[in-house]
Amino acid sequence: MTVRQILKSKPNHDILTIKPSASVADAAKILSENRIGALIVSADGASLDGMISERDIVRELGKRGVECLKDPVSALMTAKVITAAPNDVTVQALQKMTDGRFRHLPVLEEGKTIGVISIGDVVAYRIAEVERENQDLTEMIVGHG
């Protein structure tokens, strides 16, 4: 099972981005409206300049209060982003998320962002895969019984 397979299984393939100069309040609004946990930060809509997540915003709200909502996204974003490749196996992706203690992983191919997977995407895909394997085994046993 690869990261590419997970991307293909996702119902929505849109990659939502926000400019580094946009306000944190704008980022929070996009996250809320789209019911997602992280955004790609990109000056041109294609590059990967960073990521901003719900956790980044909540952490800063806890420290400084609502004043942080006026800050530019670039002030709160993670600039050094860990990424996955489409051919990475899902165990590698899970390991990166676990080691880095984050829940969203951009997927790059030839330097371009082609998607974002979440830990929830990986778990859902793995559960579906186990169910398929179980069904196949059941059919094999019943068919030979």
JSON list of N, CA and C in Angstrom, two decimals, residues 9-55:
[
{"chain": "A", "resi": 9, "resn": "SER", "atom": "N", "xyz": [-7.74, 7.28, -3.19]},
{"chain": "A", "resi": 9, "resn": "SER", "atom": "CA", "xyz": [-8.94, 6.86, -2.48]},
{"chain": "A", "resi": 9, "resn": "SER", "atom": "C", "xyz": [-9.67, 8.03, -1.81]},
{"chain": "A", "resi": 10, "resn": "LYS", "atom": "N", "xyz": [-9.02, 9.19, -1.74]},
{"chain": "A", "resi": 10, "resn": "LYS", "atom": "CA", "xyz": [-9.64, 10.34, -1.08]},
{"chain": "A", "resi": 10, "resn": "LYS", "atom": "C", "xyz": [-10.72, 10.93, -1.98]},
{"chain": "A", "resi": 11, "resn": "PRO", "atom": "N", "xyz": [-11.87, 11.28, -1.40]},
{"chain": "A", "resi": 11, "resn": "PRO", "atom": "CA", "xyz": [-12.95, 11.83, -2.22]},
{"chain": "A", "resi": 11, "resn": "PRO", "atom": "C", "xyz": [-12.64, 13.22, -2.79]},
{"chain": "A", "resi": 12, "resn": "ASN", "atom": "N", "xyz": [-11.87, 14.00, -2.06]},
{"chain": "A", "resi": 12, "resn": "ASN", "atom": "CA", "xyz": [-11.56, 15.37, -2.49]},
{"chain": "A", "resi": 12, "resn": "ASN", "atom": "C", "xyz": [-10.07, 15.48, -2.76]},
{"chain": "A", "resi": 13, "resn": "HIS", "atom": "N", "xyz": [-9.73, 15.82, -3.99]},
{"chain": "A", "resi": 13, "resn": "HIS", "atom": "CA", "xyz": [-8.32, 15.90, -4.38]},
{"chain": "A", "resi": 13, "resn": "HIS", "atom": "C", "xyz": [-7.80, 17.33, -4.40]},
{"chain": "A", "resi": 14, "resn": "ASP", "atom": "N", "xyz": [-8.63, 18.29, -3.98]},
{"chain": "A", "resi": 14, "resn": "ASP", "atom": "CA", "xyz": [-8.19, 19.68, -3.99]},
{"chain": "A", "resi": 14, "resn": "ASP", "atom": "C", "xyz": [-7.08, 19.89, -2.96]},
{"chain": "A", "resi": 15, "resn": "ILE", "atom": "N", "xyz": [-6.11, 20.70, -3.35]},
{"chain": "A", "resi": 15, "resn": "ILE", "atom": "CA", "xyz": [-5.04, 21.07, -2.42]},
{"chain": "A", "resi": 15, "resn": "ILE", "atom": "C", "xyz": [-5.30, 22.53, -2.05]},
{"chain": "A", "resi": 16, "resn": "LEU", "atom": "N", "xyz": [-5.71, 22.74, -0.82]},
{"chain": "A", "resi": 16, "resn": "LEU", "atom": "CA", "xyz": [-6.00, 24.10, -0.38]},
{"chain": "A", "resi": 16, "resn": "LEU", "atom": "C", "xyz": [-4.72, 24.76, 0.10]},
{"chain": "A", "resi": 17, "resn": "THR", "atom": "N", "xyz": [-4.49, 25.97, -0.39]},
{"chain": "A", "resi": 17, "resn": "THR", "atom": "CA", "xyz": [-3.30, 26.72, -0.01]},
{"chain": "A", "resi": 17, "resn": "THR", "atom": "C", "xyz": [-3.69, 28.08, 0.54]},
{"chain": "A", "resi": 18, "resn": "ILE", "atom": "N", "xyz": [-2.75, 28.69, 1.22]},
{"chain": "A", "resi": 18, "resn": "ILE", "atom": "CA", "xyz": [-2.92, 30.05, 1.71]},
{"chain": "A", "resi": 18, "resn": "ILE", "atom": "C", "xyz": [-1.58, 30.76, 1.56]},
{"chain": "A", "resi": 19, "resn": "LYS", "atom": "N", "xyz": [-1.64, 32.03, 1.27]},
{"chain": "A", "resi": 19, "resn": "LYS", "atom": "CA", "xyz": [-0.40, 32.81, 1.10]},
{"chain": "A", "resi": 19, "resn": "LYS", "atom": "C", "xyz": [0.23, 33.09, 2.46]},
{"chain": "A", "resi": 20, "resn": "PRO", "atom": "N", "xyz": [1.56, 33.16, 2.51]},
{"chain": "A", "resi": 20, "resn": "PRO", "atom": "CA", "xyz": [2.23, 33.44, 3.79]},
{"chain": "A", "resi": 20, "resn": "PRO", "atom": "C", "xyz": [1.82, 34.78, 4.39]},
{"chain": "A", "resi": 21, "resn": "SER", "atom": "N", "xyz": [1.40, 35.71, 3.55]},
{"chain": "A", "resi": 21, "resn": "SER", "atom": "CA", "xyz": [1.02, 37.05, 4.03]},
{"chain": "A", "resi": 21, "resn": "SER", "atom": "C", "xyz": [-0.42, 37.12, 4.53]},
{"chain": "A", "resi": 22, "resn": "ALA", "atom": "N", "xyz": [-1.21, 36.09, 4.27]},
{"chain": "A", "resi": 22, "resn": "ALA", "atom": "CA", "xyz": [-2.61, 36.07, 4.74]},
{"chain": "A", "resi": 22, "resn": "ALA", "atom": "C", "xyz": [-2.62, 36.05, 6.27]},
{"chain": "A", "resi": 23, "resn": "SER", "atom": "N", "xyz": [-3.73, 36.48, 6.85]},
{"chain": "A", "resi": 23, "resn": "SER", "atom": "CA", "xyz": [-3.81, 36.50, 8.31]},
{"chain": "A", "resi": 23, "resn": "SER", "atom": "C", "xyz": [-4.11, 35.11, 8.86]},
{"chain": "A", "resi": 24, "resn": "VAL", "atom": "N", "xyz": [-3.73, 34.91, 10.09]},
{"chain": "A", "resi": 24, "resn": "VAL", "atom": "CA", "xyz": [-4.03, 33.67, 10.79]},
{"chain": "A", "resi": 24, "resn": "VAL", "atom": "C", "xyz": [-5.55, 33.49, 10.89]},
{"chain": "A", "resi": 25, "resn": "ALA", "atom": "N", "xyz": [-6.28, 34.59, 11.04]},
{"chain": "A", "resi": 25, "resn": "ALA", "atom": "CA", "xyz": [-7.74, 34.52, 11.07]},
{"chain": "A", "resi": 25, "resn": "ALA", "atom": "C", "xyz": [-8.28, 33.95, 9.75]},
{"chain": "A", "resi": 26, "resn": "ASP", "atom": "N", "xyz": [-7.69, 34.37, 8.63]},
{"chain": "A", "resi": 26, "resn": "ASP", "atom": "CA", "xyz": [-8.10, 33.83, 7.32]},
{"chain": "A", "resi": 26, "resn": "ASP", "atom": "C", "xyz": [-7.83, 32.33, 7.26]},
{"chain": "A", "resi": 27, "resn": "ALA", "atom": "N", "xyz": [-6.69, 31.91, 7.77]},
{"chain": "A", "resi": 27, "resn": "ALA", "atom": "CA", "xyz": [-6.34, 30.49, 7.78]},
{"chain": "A", "resi": 27, "resn": "ALA", "atom": "C", "xyz": [-7.36, 29.72, 8.62]},
{"chain": "A", "resi": 28, "resn": "ALA", "atom": "N", "xyz": [-7.70, 30.24, 9.79]},
{"chain": "A", "resi": 28, "resn": "ALA", "atom": "CA", "xyz": [-8.66, 29.57, 10.67]},
{"chain": "A", "resi": 28, "resn": "ALA", "atom": "C", "xyz": [-10.02, 29.45, 9.98]},
{"chain": "A", "resi": 29, "resn": "LYS", "atom": "N", "xyz": [-10.41, 30.46, 9.25]},
{"chain": "A", "resi": 29, "resn": "LYS", "atom": "CA", "xyz": [-11.69, 30.44, 8.54]},
{"chain": "A", "resi": 29, "resn": "LYS", "atom": "C", "xyz": [-11.69, 29.36, 7.46]},
{"chain": "A", "resi": 30, "resn": "ILE", "atom": "N", "xyz": [-10.62, 29.26, 6.69]},
{"chain": "A", "resi": 30, "resn": "ILE", "atom": "CA", "xyz": [-10.53, 28.25, 5.63]},
{"chain": "A", "resi": 30, "resn": "ILE", "atom": "C", "xyz": [-10.54, 26.85, 6.23]},
{"chain": "A", "resi": 31, "resn": "LEU", "atom": "N", "xyz": [-9.78, 26.67, 7.31]},
{"chain": "A", "resi": 31, "resn": "LEU", "atom": "CA", "xyz": [-9.75, 25.37, 7.99]},
{"chain": "A", "resi": 31, "resn": "LEU", "atom": "C", "xyz": [-11.15, 24.98, 8.46]},
{"chain": "A", "resi": 32, "resn": "SER", "atom": "N", "xyz": [-11.84, 25.92, 9.07]},
{"chain": "A", "resi": 32, "resn": "SER", "atom": "CA", "xyz": [-13.17, 25.66, 9.60]},
{"chain": "A", "resi": 32, "resn": "SER", "atom": "C", "xyz": [-14.18, 25.38, 8.48]},
{"chain": "A", "resi": 33, "resn": "GLU", "atom": "N", "xyz": [-14.19, 26.22, 7.47]},
{"chain": "A", "resi": 33, "resn": "GLU", "atom": "CA", "xyz": [-15.16, 26.06, 6.37]},
{"chain": "A", "resi": 33, "resn": "GLU", "atom": "C", "xyz": [-14.98, 24.74, 5.62]},
{"chain": "A", "resi": 34, "resn": "ASN", "atom": "N", "xyz": [-13.75, 24.28, 5.53]},
{"chain": "A", "resi": 34, "resn": "ASN", "atom": "CA", "xyz": [-13.47, 23.06, 4.78]},
{"chain": "A", "resi": 34, "resn": "ASN", "atom": "C", "xyz": [-13.34, 21.82, 5.65]},
{"chain": "A", "resi": 35, "resn": "ARG", "atom": "N", "xyz": [-13.48, 22.04, 6.96]},
{"chain": "A", "resi": 35, "resn": "ARG", "atom": "CA", "xyz": [-13.41, 20.93, 7.93]},
{"chain": "A", "resi": 35, "resn": "ARG", "atom": "C", "xyz": [-12.13, 20.12, 7.74]},
{"chain": "A", "resi": 36, "resn": "ILE", "atom": "N", "xyz": [-11.02, 20.85, 7.68]},
{"chain": "A", "resi": 36, "resn": "ILE", "atom": "CA", "xyz": [-9.70, 20.23, 7.55]},
{"chain": "A", "resi": 36, "resn": "ILE", "atom": "C", "xyz": [-8.81, 20.71, 8.68]},
{"chain": "A", "resi": 37, "resn": "GLY", "atom": "N", "xyz": [-7.67, 20.03, 8.85]},
{"chain": "A", "resi": 37, "resn": "GLY", "atom": "CA", "xyz": [-6.80, 20.33, 9.97]},
{"chain": "A", "resi": 37, "resn": "GLY", "atom": "C", "xyz": [-5.54, 21.10, 9.64]},
{"chain": "A", "resi": 38, "resn": "ALA", "atom": "N", "xyz": [-5.24, 21.24, 8.33]},
{"chain": "A", "resi": 38, "resn": "ALA", "atom": "CA", "xyz": [-3.99, 21.92, 7.96]},
{"chain": "A", "resi": 38, "resn": "ALA", "atom": "C", "xyz": [-4.10, 22.47, 6.55]},
{"chain": "A", "resi": 39, "resn": "LEU", "atom": "N", "xyz": [-3.31, 23.50, 6.30]},
{"chain": "A", "resi": 39, "resn": "LEU", "atom": "CA", "xyz": [-3.23, 24.14, 4.98]},
{"chain": "A", "resi": 39, "resn": "LEU", "atom": "C", "xyz": [-1.79, 24.19, 4.52]},
{"chain": "A", "resi": 40, "resn": "ILE", "atom": "N", "xyz": [-1.61, 24.05, 3.22]},
{"chain": "A", "resi": 40, "resn": "ILE", "atom": "CA", "xyz": [-0.31, 24.29, 2.62]},
{"chain": "A", "resi": 40, "resn": "ILE", "atom": "C", "xyz": [-0.13, 25.80, 2.51]},
{"chain": "A", "resi": 41, "resn": "VAL", "atom": "N", "xyz": [1.01, 26.30, 2.94]},
{"chain": "A", "resi": 41, "resn": "VAL", "atom": "CA", "xyz": [1.33, 27.72, 2.79]},
{"chain": "A", "resi": 41, "resn": "VAL", "atom": "C", "xyz": [2.17, 27.84, 1.53]},
{"chain": "A", "resi": 42, "resn": "SER", "atom": "N", "xyz": [1.69, 28.69, 0.60]},
{"chain": "A", "resi": 42, "resn": "SER", "atom": "CA", "xyz": [2.33, 28.81, -0.70]},
{"chain": "A", "resi": 42, "resn": "SER", "atom": "C", "xyz": [2.16, 30.21, -1.26]},
{"chain": "A", "resi": 43, "resn": "ALA", "atom": "N", "xyz": [3.26, 30.84, -1.58]},
{"chain": "A", "resi": 43, "resn": "ALA", "atom": "CA", "xyz": [3.21, 32.20, -2.13]},
{"chain": "A", "resi": 43, "resn": "ALA", "atom": "C", "xyz": [2.59, 32.20, -3.53]},
{"chain": "A", "resi": 44, "resn": "ASP", "atom": "N", "xyz": [2.83, 31.12, -4.29]},
{"chain": "A", "resi": 44, "resn": "ASP", "atom": "CA", "xyz": [2.36, 31.09, -5.68]},
{"chain": "A", "resi": 44, "resn": "ASP", "atom": "C", "xyz": [1.27, 30.05, -5.94]},
{"chain": "A", "resi": 45, "resn": "GLY", "atom": "N", "xyz": [0.80, 29.37, -4.90]},
{"chain": "A", "resi": 45, "resn": "GLY", "atom": "CA", "xyz": [-0.24, 28.38, -5.07]},
{"chain": "A", "resi": 45, "resn": "GLY", "atom": "C", "xyz": [0.27, 27.02, -5.50]},
{"chain": "A", "resi": 46, "resn": "ALA", "atom": "N", "xyz": [1.59, 26.90, -5.74]},
{"chain": "A", "resi": 46, "resn": "ALA", "atom": "CA", "xyz": [2.16, 25.62, -6.18]},
{"chain": "A", "resi": 46, "resn": "ALA", "atom": "C", "xyz": [3.33, 25.17, -5.31]},
{"chain": "A", "resi": 47, "resn": "SER", "atom": "N", "xyz": [4.13, 26.13, -4.87]},
{"chain": "A", "resi": 47, "resn": "SER", "atom": "CA", "xyz": [5.31, 25.80, -4.05]},
{"chain": "A", "resi": 47, "resn": "SER", "atom": "C", "xyz": [4.87, 25.41, -2.64]},
{"chain": "A", "resi": 48, "resn": "LEU", "atom": "N", "xyz": [5.76, 24.75, -1.93]},
{"chain": "A", "resi": 48, "resn": "LEU", "atom": "CA", "xyz": [5.50, 24.39, -0.53]},
{"chain": "A", "resi": 48, "resn": "LEU", "atom": "C", "xyz": [6.40, 25.25, 0.34]},
{"chain": "A", "resi": 49, "resn": "ASP", "atom": "N", "xyz": [5.84, 26.35, 0.82]},
{"chain": "A", "resi": 49, "resn": "ASP", "atom": "CA", "xyz": [6.62, 27.28, 1.66]},
{"chain": "A", "resi": 49, "resn": "ASP", "atom": "C", "xyz": [6.49, 26.93, 3.14]},
{"chain": "A", "resi": 50, "resn": "GLY", "atom": "N", "xyz": [5.45, 26.18, 3.48]},
{"chain": "A", "resi": 50, "resn": "GLY", "atom": "CA", "xyz": [5.22, 25.79, 4.86]},
{"chain": "A", "resi": 50, "resn": "GLY", "atom": "C", "xyz": [3.85, 25.17, 5.02]},
{"chain": "A", "resi": 51, "resn": "MET", "atom": "N", "xyz": [3.49, 24.91, 6.28]},
{"chain": "A", "resi": 51, "resn": "MET", "atom": "CA", "xyz": [2.15, 24.42, 6.61]},
{"chain": "A", "resi": 51, "resn": "MET", "atom": "C", "xyz": [1.70, 25.11, 7.87]},
{"chain": "A", "resi": 52, "resn": "ILE", "atom": "N", "xyz": [0.39, 25.32, 7.94]},
{"chain": "A", "resi": 52, "resn": "ILE", "atom": "CA", "xyz": [-0.20, 25.83, 9.18]},
{"chain": "A", "resi": 52, "resn": "ILE", "atom": "C", "xyz": [-1.36, 24.90, 9.54]},
{"chain": "A", "resi": 53, "resn": "SER", "atom": "N", "xyz": [-1.40, 24.55, 10.81]},
{"chain": "A", "resi": 53, "resn": "SER", "atom": "CA", "xyz": [-2.42, 23.60, 11.27]},
{"chain": "A", "resi": 53, "resn": "SER", "atom": "C", "xyz": [-3.28, 24.21, 12.37]},
{"chain": "A", "resi": 54, "resn": "GLU", "atom": "N", "xyz": [-4.36, 23.52, 12.65]},
{"chain": "A", "resi": 54, "resn": "GLU", "atom": "CA", "xyz": [-5.21, 23.91, 13.79]},
{"chain": "A", "resi": 54, "resn": "GLU", "atom": "C", "xyz": [-4.37, 23.99, 15.06]},
{"chain": "A", "resi": 55, "resn": "ARG", "atom": "N", "xyz": [-3.51, 23.01, 15.24]},
{"chain": "A", "resi": 55, "resn": "ARG", "atom": "CA", "xyz": [-2.67, 22.97, 16.45]},
{"chain": "A", "resi": 55, "resn": "ARG", "atom": "C", "xyz": [-1.79, 24.22, 16.55]}
]
